[in-house]
Short mmCIF file of C-alpha atoms (C1' of nucleotides) in Angstrom, two decimals:
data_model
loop_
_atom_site.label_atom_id
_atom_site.label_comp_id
_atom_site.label_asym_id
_atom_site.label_seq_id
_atom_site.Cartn_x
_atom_site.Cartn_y
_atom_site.Cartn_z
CA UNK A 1 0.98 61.72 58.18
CA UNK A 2 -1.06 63.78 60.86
CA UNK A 3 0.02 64.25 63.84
CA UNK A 4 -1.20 61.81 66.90
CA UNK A 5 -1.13 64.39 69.37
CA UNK A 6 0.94 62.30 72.01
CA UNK A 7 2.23 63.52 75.58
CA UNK A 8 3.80 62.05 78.44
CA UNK A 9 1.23 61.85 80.68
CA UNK A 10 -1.47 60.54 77.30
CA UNK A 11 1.41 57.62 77.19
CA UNK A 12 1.57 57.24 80.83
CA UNK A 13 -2.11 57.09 81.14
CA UNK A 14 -2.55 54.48 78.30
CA UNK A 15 0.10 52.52 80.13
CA UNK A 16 -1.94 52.55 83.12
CA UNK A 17 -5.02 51.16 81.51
CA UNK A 18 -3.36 48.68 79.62
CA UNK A 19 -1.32 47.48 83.04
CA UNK A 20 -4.86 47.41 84.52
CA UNK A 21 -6.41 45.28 81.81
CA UNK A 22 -3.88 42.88 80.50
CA UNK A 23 -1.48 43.16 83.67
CA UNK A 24 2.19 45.02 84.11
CA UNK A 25 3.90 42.58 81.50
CA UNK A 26 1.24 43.72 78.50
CA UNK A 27 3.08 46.90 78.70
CA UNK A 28 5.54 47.82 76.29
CA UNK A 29 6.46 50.23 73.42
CA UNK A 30 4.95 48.18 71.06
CA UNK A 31 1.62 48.06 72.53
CA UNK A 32 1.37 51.50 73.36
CA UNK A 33 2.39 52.75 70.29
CA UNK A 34 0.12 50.34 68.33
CA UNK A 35 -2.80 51.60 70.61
CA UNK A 36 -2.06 55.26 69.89
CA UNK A 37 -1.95 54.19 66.19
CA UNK A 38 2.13 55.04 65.89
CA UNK A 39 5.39 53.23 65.56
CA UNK A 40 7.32 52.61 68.80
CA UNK A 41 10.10 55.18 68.03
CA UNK A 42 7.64 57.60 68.25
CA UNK A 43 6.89 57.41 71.53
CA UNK A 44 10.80 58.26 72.37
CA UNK A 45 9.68 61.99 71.74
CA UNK A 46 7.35 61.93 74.81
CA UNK A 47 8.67 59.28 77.31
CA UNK A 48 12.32 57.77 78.22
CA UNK A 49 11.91 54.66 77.07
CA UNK A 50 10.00 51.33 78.55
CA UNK A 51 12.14 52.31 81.73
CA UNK A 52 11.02 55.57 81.60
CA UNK A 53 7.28 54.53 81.59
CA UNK A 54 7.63 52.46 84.39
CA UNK A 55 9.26 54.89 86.56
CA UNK A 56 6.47 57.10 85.96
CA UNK A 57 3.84 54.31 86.29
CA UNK A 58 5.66 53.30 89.43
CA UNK A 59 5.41 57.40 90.56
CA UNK A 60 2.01 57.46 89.70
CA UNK A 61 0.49 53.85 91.12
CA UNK A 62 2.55 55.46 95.11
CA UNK A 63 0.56 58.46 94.83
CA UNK A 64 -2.28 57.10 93.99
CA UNK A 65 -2.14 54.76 97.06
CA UNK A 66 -1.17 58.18 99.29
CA UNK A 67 -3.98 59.70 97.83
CA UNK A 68 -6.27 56.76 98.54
CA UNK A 69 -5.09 56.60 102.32
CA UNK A 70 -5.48 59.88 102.92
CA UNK A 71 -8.72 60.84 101.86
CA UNK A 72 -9.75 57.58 103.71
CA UNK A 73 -8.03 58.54 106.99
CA UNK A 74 -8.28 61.57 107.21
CA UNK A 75 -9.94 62.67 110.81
CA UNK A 76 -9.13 59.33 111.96
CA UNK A 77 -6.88 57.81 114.71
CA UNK A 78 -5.99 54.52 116.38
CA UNK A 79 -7.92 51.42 115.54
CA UNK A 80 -10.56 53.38 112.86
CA UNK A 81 -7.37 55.46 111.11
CA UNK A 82 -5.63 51.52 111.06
CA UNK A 83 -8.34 50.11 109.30
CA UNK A 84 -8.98 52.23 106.92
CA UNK A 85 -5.79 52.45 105.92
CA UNK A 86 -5.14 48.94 105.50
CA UNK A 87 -8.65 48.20 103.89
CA UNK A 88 -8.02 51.67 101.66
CA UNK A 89 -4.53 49.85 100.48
CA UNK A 90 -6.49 46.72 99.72
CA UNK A 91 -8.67 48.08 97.87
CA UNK A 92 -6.21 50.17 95.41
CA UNK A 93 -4.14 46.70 95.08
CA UNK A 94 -8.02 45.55 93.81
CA UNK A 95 -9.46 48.76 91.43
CA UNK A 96 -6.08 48.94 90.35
CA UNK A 97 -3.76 45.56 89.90
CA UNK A 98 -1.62 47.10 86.83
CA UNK A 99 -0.80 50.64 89.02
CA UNK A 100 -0.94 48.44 92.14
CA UNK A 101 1.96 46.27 90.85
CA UNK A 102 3.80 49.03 88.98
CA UNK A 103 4.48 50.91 92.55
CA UNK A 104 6.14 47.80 93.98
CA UNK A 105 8.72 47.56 90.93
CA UNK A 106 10.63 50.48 92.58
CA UNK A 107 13.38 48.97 94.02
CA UNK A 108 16.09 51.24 93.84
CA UNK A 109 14.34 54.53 94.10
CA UNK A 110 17.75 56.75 92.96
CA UNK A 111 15.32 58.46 90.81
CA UNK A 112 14.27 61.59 93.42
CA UNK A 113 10.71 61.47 92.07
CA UNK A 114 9.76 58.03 93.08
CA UNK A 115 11.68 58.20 96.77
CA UNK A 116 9.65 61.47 96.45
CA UNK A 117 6.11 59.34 96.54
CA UNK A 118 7.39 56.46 98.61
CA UNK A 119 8.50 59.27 101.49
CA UNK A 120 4.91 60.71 101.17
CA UNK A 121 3.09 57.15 101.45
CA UNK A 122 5.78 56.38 104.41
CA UNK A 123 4.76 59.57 106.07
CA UNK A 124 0.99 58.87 106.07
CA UNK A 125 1.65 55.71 107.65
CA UNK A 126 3.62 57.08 109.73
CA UNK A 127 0.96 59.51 111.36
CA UNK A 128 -1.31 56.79 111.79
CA UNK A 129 0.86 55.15 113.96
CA UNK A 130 1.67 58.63 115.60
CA UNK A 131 -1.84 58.26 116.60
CA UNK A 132 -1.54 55.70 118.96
CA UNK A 133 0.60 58.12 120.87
CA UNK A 134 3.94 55.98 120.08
CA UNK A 135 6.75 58.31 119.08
CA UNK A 136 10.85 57.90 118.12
CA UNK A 137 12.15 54.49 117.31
CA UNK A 138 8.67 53.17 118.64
CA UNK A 139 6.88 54.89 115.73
CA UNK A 140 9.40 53.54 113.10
CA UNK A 141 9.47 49.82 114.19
CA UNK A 142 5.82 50.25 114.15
CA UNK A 143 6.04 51.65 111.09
CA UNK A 144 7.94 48.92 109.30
CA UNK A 145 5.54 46.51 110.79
CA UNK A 146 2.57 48.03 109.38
CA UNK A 147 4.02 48.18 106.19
CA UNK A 148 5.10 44.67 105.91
CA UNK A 149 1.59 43.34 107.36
CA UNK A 150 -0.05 45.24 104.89
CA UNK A 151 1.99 44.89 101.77
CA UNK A 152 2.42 41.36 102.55
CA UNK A 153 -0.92 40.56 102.69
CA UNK A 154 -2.47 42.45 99.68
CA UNK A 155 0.33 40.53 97.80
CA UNK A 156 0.13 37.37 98.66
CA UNK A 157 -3.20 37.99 97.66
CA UNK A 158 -3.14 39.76 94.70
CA UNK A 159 -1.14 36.99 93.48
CA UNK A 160 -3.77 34.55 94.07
CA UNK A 161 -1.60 33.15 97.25
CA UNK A 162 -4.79 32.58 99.39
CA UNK A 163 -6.51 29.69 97.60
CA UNK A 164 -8.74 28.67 100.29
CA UNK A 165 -12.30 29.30 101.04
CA UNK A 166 -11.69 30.70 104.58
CA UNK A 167 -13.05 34.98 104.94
CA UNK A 168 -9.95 36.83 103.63
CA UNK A 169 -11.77 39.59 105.39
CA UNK A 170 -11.46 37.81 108.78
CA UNK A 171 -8.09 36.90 108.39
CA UNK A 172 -7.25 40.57 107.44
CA UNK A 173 -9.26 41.79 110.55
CA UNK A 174 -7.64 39.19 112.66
CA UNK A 175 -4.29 39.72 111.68
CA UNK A 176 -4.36 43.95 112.24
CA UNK A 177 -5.83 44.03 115.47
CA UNK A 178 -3.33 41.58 117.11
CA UNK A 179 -1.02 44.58 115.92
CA UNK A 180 -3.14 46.95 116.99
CA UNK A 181 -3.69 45.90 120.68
CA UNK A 182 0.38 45.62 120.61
CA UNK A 183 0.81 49.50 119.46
CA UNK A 184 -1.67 50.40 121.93
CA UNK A 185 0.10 49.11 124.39
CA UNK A 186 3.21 50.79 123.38
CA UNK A 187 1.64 54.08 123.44
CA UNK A 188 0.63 56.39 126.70
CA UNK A 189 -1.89 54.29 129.01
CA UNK A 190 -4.53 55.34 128.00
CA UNK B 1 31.08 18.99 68.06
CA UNK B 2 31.60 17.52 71.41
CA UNK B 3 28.79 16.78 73.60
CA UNK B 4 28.15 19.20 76.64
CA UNK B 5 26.76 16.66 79.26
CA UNK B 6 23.74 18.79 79.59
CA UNK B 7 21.07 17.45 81.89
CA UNK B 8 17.40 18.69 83.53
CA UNK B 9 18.75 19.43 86.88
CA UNK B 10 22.27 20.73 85.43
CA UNK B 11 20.37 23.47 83.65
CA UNK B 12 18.15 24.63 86.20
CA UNK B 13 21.26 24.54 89.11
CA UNK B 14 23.32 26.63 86.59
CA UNK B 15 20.26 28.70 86.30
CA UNK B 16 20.04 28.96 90.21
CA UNK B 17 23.54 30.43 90.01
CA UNK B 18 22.25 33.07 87.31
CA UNK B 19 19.49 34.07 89.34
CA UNK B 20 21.46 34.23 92.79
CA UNK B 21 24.12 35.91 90.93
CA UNK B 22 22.98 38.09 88.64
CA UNK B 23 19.15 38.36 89.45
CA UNK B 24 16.21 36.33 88.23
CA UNK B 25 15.89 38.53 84.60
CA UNK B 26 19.39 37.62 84.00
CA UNK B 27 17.95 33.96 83.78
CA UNK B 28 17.59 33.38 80.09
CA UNK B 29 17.65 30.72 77.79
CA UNK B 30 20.49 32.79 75.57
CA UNK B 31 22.49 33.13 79.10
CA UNK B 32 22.14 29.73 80.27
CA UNK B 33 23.25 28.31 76.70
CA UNK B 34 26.27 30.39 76.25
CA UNK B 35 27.51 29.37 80.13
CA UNK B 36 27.56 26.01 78.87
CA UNK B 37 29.04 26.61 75.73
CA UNK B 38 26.15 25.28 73.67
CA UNK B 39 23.75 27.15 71.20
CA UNK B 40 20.38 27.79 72.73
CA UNK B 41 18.00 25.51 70.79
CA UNK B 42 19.77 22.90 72.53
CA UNK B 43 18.28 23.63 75.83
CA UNK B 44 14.75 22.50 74.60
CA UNK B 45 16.09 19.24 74.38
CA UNK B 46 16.52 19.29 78.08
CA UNK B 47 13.74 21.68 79.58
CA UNK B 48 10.44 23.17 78.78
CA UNK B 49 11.69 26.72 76.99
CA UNK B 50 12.21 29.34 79.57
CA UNK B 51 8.54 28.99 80.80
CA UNK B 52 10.30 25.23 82.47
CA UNK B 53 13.03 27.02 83.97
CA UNK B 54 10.95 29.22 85.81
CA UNK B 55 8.64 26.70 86.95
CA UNK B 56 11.73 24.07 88.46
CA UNK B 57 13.31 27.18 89.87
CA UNK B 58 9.85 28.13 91.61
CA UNK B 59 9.52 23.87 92.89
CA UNK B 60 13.05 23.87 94.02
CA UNK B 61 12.75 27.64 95.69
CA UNK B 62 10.01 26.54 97.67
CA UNK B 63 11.06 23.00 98.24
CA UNK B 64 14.72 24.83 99.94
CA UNK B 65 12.87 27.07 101.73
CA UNK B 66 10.57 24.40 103.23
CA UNK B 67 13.60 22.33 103.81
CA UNK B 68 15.73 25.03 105.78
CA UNK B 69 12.49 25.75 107.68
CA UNK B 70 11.72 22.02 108.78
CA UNK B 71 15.64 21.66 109.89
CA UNK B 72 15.37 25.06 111.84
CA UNK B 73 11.97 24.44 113.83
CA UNK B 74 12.42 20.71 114.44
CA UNK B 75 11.62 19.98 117.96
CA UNK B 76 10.71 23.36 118.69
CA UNK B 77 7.22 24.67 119.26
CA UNK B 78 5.82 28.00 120.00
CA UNK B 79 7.39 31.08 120.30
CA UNK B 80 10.75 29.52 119.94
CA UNK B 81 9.55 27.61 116.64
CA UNK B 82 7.90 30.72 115.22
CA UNK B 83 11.05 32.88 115.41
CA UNK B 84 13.27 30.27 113.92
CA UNK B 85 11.17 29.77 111.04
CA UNK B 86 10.69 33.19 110.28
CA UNK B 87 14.57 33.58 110.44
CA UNK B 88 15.58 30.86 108.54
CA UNK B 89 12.99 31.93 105.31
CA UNK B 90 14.50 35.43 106.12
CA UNK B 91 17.41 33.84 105.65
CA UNK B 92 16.95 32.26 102.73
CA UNK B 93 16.13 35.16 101.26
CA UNK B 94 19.37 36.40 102.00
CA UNK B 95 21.40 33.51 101.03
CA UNK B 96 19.36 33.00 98.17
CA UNK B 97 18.19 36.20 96.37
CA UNK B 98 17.62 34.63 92.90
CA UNK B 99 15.55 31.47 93.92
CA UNK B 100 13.90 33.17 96.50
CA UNK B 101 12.42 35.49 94.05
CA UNK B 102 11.83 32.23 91.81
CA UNK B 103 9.95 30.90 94.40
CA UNK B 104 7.43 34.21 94.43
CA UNK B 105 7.07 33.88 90.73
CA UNK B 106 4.68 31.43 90.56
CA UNK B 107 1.47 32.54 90.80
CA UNK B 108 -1.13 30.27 89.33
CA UNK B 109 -0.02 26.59 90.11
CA UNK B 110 -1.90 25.28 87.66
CA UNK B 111 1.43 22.93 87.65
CA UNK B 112 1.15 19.97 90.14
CA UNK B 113 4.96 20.22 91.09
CA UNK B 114 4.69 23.79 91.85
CA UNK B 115 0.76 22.98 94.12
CA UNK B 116 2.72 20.20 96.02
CA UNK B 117 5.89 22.26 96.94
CA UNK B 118 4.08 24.83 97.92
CA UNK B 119 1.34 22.78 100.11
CA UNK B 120 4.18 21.47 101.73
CA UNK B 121 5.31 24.63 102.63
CA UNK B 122 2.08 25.66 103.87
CA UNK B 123 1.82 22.76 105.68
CA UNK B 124 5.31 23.18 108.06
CA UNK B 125 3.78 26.62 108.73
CA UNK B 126 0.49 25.19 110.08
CA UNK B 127 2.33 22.92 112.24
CA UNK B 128 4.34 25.47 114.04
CA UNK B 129 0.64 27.65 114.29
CA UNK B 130 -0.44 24.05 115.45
CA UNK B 131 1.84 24.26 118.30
CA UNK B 132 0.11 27.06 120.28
CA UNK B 133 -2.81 25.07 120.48
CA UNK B 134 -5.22 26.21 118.25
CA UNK B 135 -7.05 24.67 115.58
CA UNK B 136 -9.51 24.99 113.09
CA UNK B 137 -10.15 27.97 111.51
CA UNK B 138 -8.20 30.01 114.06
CA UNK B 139 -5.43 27.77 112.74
CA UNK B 140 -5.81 28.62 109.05
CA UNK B 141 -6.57 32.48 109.96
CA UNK B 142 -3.45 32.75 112.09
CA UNK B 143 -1.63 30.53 109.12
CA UNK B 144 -2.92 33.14 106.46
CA UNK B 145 -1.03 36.26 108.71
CA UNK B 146 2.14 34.74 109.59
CA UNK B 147 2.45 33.74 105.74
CA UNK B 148 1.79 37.95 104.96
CA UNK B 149 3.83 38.96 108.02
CA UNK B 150 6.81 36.96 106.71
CA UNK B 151 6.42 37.58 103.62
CA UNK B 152 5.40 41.36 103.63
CA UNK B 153 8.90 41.90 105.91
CA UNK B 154 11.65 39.99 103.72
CA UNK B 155 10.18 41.07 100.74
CA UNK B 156 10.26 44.54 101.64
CA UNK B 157 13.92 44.21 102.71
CA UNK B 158 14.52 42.00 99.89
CA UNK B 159 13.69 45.10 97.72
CA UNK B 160 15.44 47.25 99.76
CA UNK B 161 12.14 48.74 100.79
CA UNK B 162 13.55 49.18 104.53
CA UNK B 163 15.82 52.41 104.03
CA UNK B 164 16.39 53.56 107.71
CA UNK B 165 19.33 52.69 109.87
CA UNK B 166 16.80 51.59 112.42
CA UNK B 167 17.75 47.90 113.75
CA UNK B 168 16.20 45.42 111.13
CA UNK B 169 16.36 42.59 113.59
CA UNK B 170 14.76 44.24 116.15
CA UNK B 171 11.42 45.39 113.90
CA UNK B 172 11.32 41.72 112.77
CA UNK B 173 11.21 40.69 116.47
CA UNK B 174 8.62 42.97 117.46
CA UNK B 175 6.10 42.28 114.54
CA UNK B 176 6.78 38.58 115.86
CA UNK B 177 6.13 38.80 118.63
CA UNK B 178 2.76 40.79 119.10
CA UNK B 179 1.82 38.27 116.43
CA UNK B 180 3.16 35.33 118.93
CA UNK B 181 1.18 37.03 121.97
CA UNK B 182 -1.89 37.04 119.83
CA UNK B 183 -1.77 33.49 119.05
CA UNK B 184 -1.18 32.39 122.40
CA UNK B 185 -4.49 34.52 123.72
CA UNK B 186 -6.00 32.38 121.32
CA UNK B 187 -4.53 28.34 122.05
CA UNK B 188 -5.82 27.19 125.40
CA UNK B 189 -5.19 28.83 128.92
CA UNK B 190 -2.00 27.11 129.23
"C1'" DG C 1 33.12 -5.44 67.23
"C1'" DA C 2 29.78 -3.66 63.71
"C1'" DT C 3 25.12 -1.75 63.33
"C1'" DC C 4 21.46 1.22 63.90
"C1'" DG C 5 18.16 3.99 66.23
"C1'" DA C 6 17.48 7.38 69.69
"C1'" DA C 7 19.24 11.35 71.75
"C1'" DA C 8 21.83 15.65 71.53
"C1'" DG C 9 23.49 19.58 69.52
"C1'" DC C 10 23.51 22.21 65.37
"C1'" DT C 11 21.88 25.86 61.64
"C1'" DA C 12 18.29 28.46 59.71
"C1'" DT C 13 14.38 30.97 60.39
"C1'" DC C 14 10.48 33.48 62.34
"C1'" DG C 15 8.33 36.77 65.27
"C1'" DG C 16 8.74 39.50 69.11
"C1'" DT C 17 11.05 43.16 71.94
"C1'" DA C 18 13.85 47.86 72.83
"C1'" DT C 19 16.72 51.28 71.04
"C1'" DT C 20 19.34 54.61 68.06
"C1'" DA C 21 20.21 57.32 63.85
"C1'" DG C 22 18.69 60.10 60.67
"C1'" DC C 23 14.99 61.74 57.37
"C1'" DG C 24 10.82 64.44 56.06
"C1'" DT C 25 6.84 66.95 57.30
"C1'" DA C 26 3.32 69.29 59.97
"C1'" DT C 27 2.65 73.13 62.92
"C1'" DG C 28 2.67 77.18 65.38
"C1'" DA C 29 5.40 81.42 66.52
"C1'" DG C 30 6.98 85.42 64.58
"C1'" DC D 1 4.17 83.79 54.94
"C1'" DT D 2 8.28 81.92 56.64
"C1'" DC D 3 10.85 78.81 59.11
"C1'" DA D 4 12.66 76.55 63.19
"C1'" DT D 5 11.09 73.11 66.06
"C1'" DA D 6 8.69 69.36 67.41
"C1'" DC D 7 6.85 65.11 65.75
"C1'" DG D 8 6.31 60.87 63.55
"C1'" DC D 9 8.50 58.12 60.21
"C1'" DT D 10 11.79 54.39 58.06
"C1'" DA D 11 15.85 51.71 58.51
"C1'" DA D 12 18.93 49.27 61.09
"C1'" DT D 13 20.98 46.93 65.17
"C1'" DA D 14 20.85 43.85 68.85
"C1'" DC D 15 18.68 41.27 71.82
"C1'" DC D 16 15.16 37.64 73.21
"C1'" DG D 17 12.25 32.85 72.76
"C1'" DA D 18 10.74 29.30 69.90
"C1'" DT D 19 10.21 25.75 66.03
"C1'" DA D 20 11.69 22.86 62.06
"C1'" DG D 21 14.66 19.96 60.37
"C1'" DC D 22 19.53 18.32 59.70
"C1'" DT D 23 23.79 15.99 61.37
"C1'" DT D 24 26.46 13.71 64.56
"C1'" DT D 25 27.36 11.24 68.56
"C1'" DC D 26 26.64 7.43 71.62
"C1'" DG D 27 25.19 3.29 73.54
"C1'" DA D 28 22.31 -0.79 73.34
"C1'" DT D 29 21.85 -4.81 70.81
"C1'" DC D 30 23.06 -8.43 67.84
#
DNA sequence: GATCGAAAGCTATCGGTATTAGCGTATGAG
DNA sequence: CTCATACGCTAATACCGATAGCTTTCGATC
């Protein structure tokens, strides 16, 4: 019996594109292990179980989206920085639906490496909203806000909530520049 | 062998239970038989398999949450009518954990009962947009971001996504209310 | 009140999942 | 070349959903 030449991050990866392809719920042990041409067990050697797959797939999809909103910000500020953000988010939740939905199964990050990547997304958002010149509890309100907008729109429709044939791109535009007049007007006058 | 009494609706409200208490995974055909003392091929002579559970618990989610948000914004309009339906589907969330997240679980409604709930929904929404006046496409743009506003925000806090001691209440109000000023620049001069 | 058919719950079974225990072998370090 | 370790394996356990087909209960009808 040769040897299949597994590691973590070969399982993790295949995880990803199968998440990707067949969505979140197409991965388990099983699969993998079938795809890598092993028995499940196997994979036990490499990776913590199904949970510890999807801890890693959650870790991976958050910096992913950082990584995404960074390079897509980066020089940027106010209204240009806010879009490009949002629209840089978007798009992730699109190349990427398995990774995309992986990072929102976090929901009790006690594991230090996942509140590691959700503190490093929250802090990019965080200086785009520093950008508008708002600081203290300003910033973090604004913060939240952003957050929820954004998340709650790339969900809704990622999960196919907006069934209508109205511009989702108008209705994204629409809906982040109502909150970006209101930050602006939080911030310094001018 | 005794019969059990079991009915549709007694199934899916002890399954409501499950999911409020326990969380929506707990909800399982096993669980749900050996609550009422029964084995659980028995169920299928009641529901749909699992799959049927899900889909009356995502109907009767969004039927509740359309109900507690009709009885909170009756005879209200604008701003007032727009913060009382965002707090009572917050609230619903709350009160609710397990059928709320029913109620997100139903992504392709393929299923008539699951289309019609849910246009219902929609539709109280669009009547509190309604009542700033606009119309048309505004209406259905403005519809589309209170729908990811609301549902970005208790989702979030739902998964415990909002970790700081910062004032929930007061974020909420703020994202509503640069939403609310938006809208009204939008309705007529009034 | 007896009868009988439909409905309800059962057992048995199948296929799927994760997980653990423990075995044998390939492999690379020495 | 040896051998300890890492790796993949089989076997087994314990869940899960689902279907087929049997038995029993119950209520409508005569």
């Amino acid at each position: 019996m040769p040897r299949a030449g597994l590691t973590p991050t070969a399982v993790v990866e295949r995880a990803e594109a199968v998440a990707d392809r067949d969505g979140l719920e197409a991965v388990t042990l099983a699969r993998l292990a079938s795809e890598f041409g092993v028995r499940s067990p196997s994979l036990y050697k490499h990776v913590e179980g199904l949970d510890g797959v999807r801890r890693a797939l959650a870790v991976r999809g958050l910096i992913e989206a950082n990584a995404r909103i960074q390079r897509a910000t980066v020089g940027k500020t106010r209204d240009e920085a806010l879009l490009a953000l949002a629209r840089a988010y978007w798009q992730f939740a699109r190349d990427r639906p398995g990774l995309y939905a992986a990072s929102l199964r976090a929901p009790t990050p006690r594991q230090n490496d996942v509140a590691a990547a959700g503190e490093a997304l929250l802090g990019t958002v965080l200086s785009v909203v520093a950008s508008y010149g708002v600081s203290g509890d300003d910033a973090l309100h604004a913060t939240r806000g952003l957050r929820a907008i954004i998340h709650g729109f790339v969900s809704l429709d990622a999960a196919g909530g907006f069934r209508l044939k109205l511009d989702l791109e108008e209705s994204f535009r629409r809906l982040l520049s109502a909150f970006a007049r209101d930050l602006a007007a939080r911030g310094p006058p001018a």
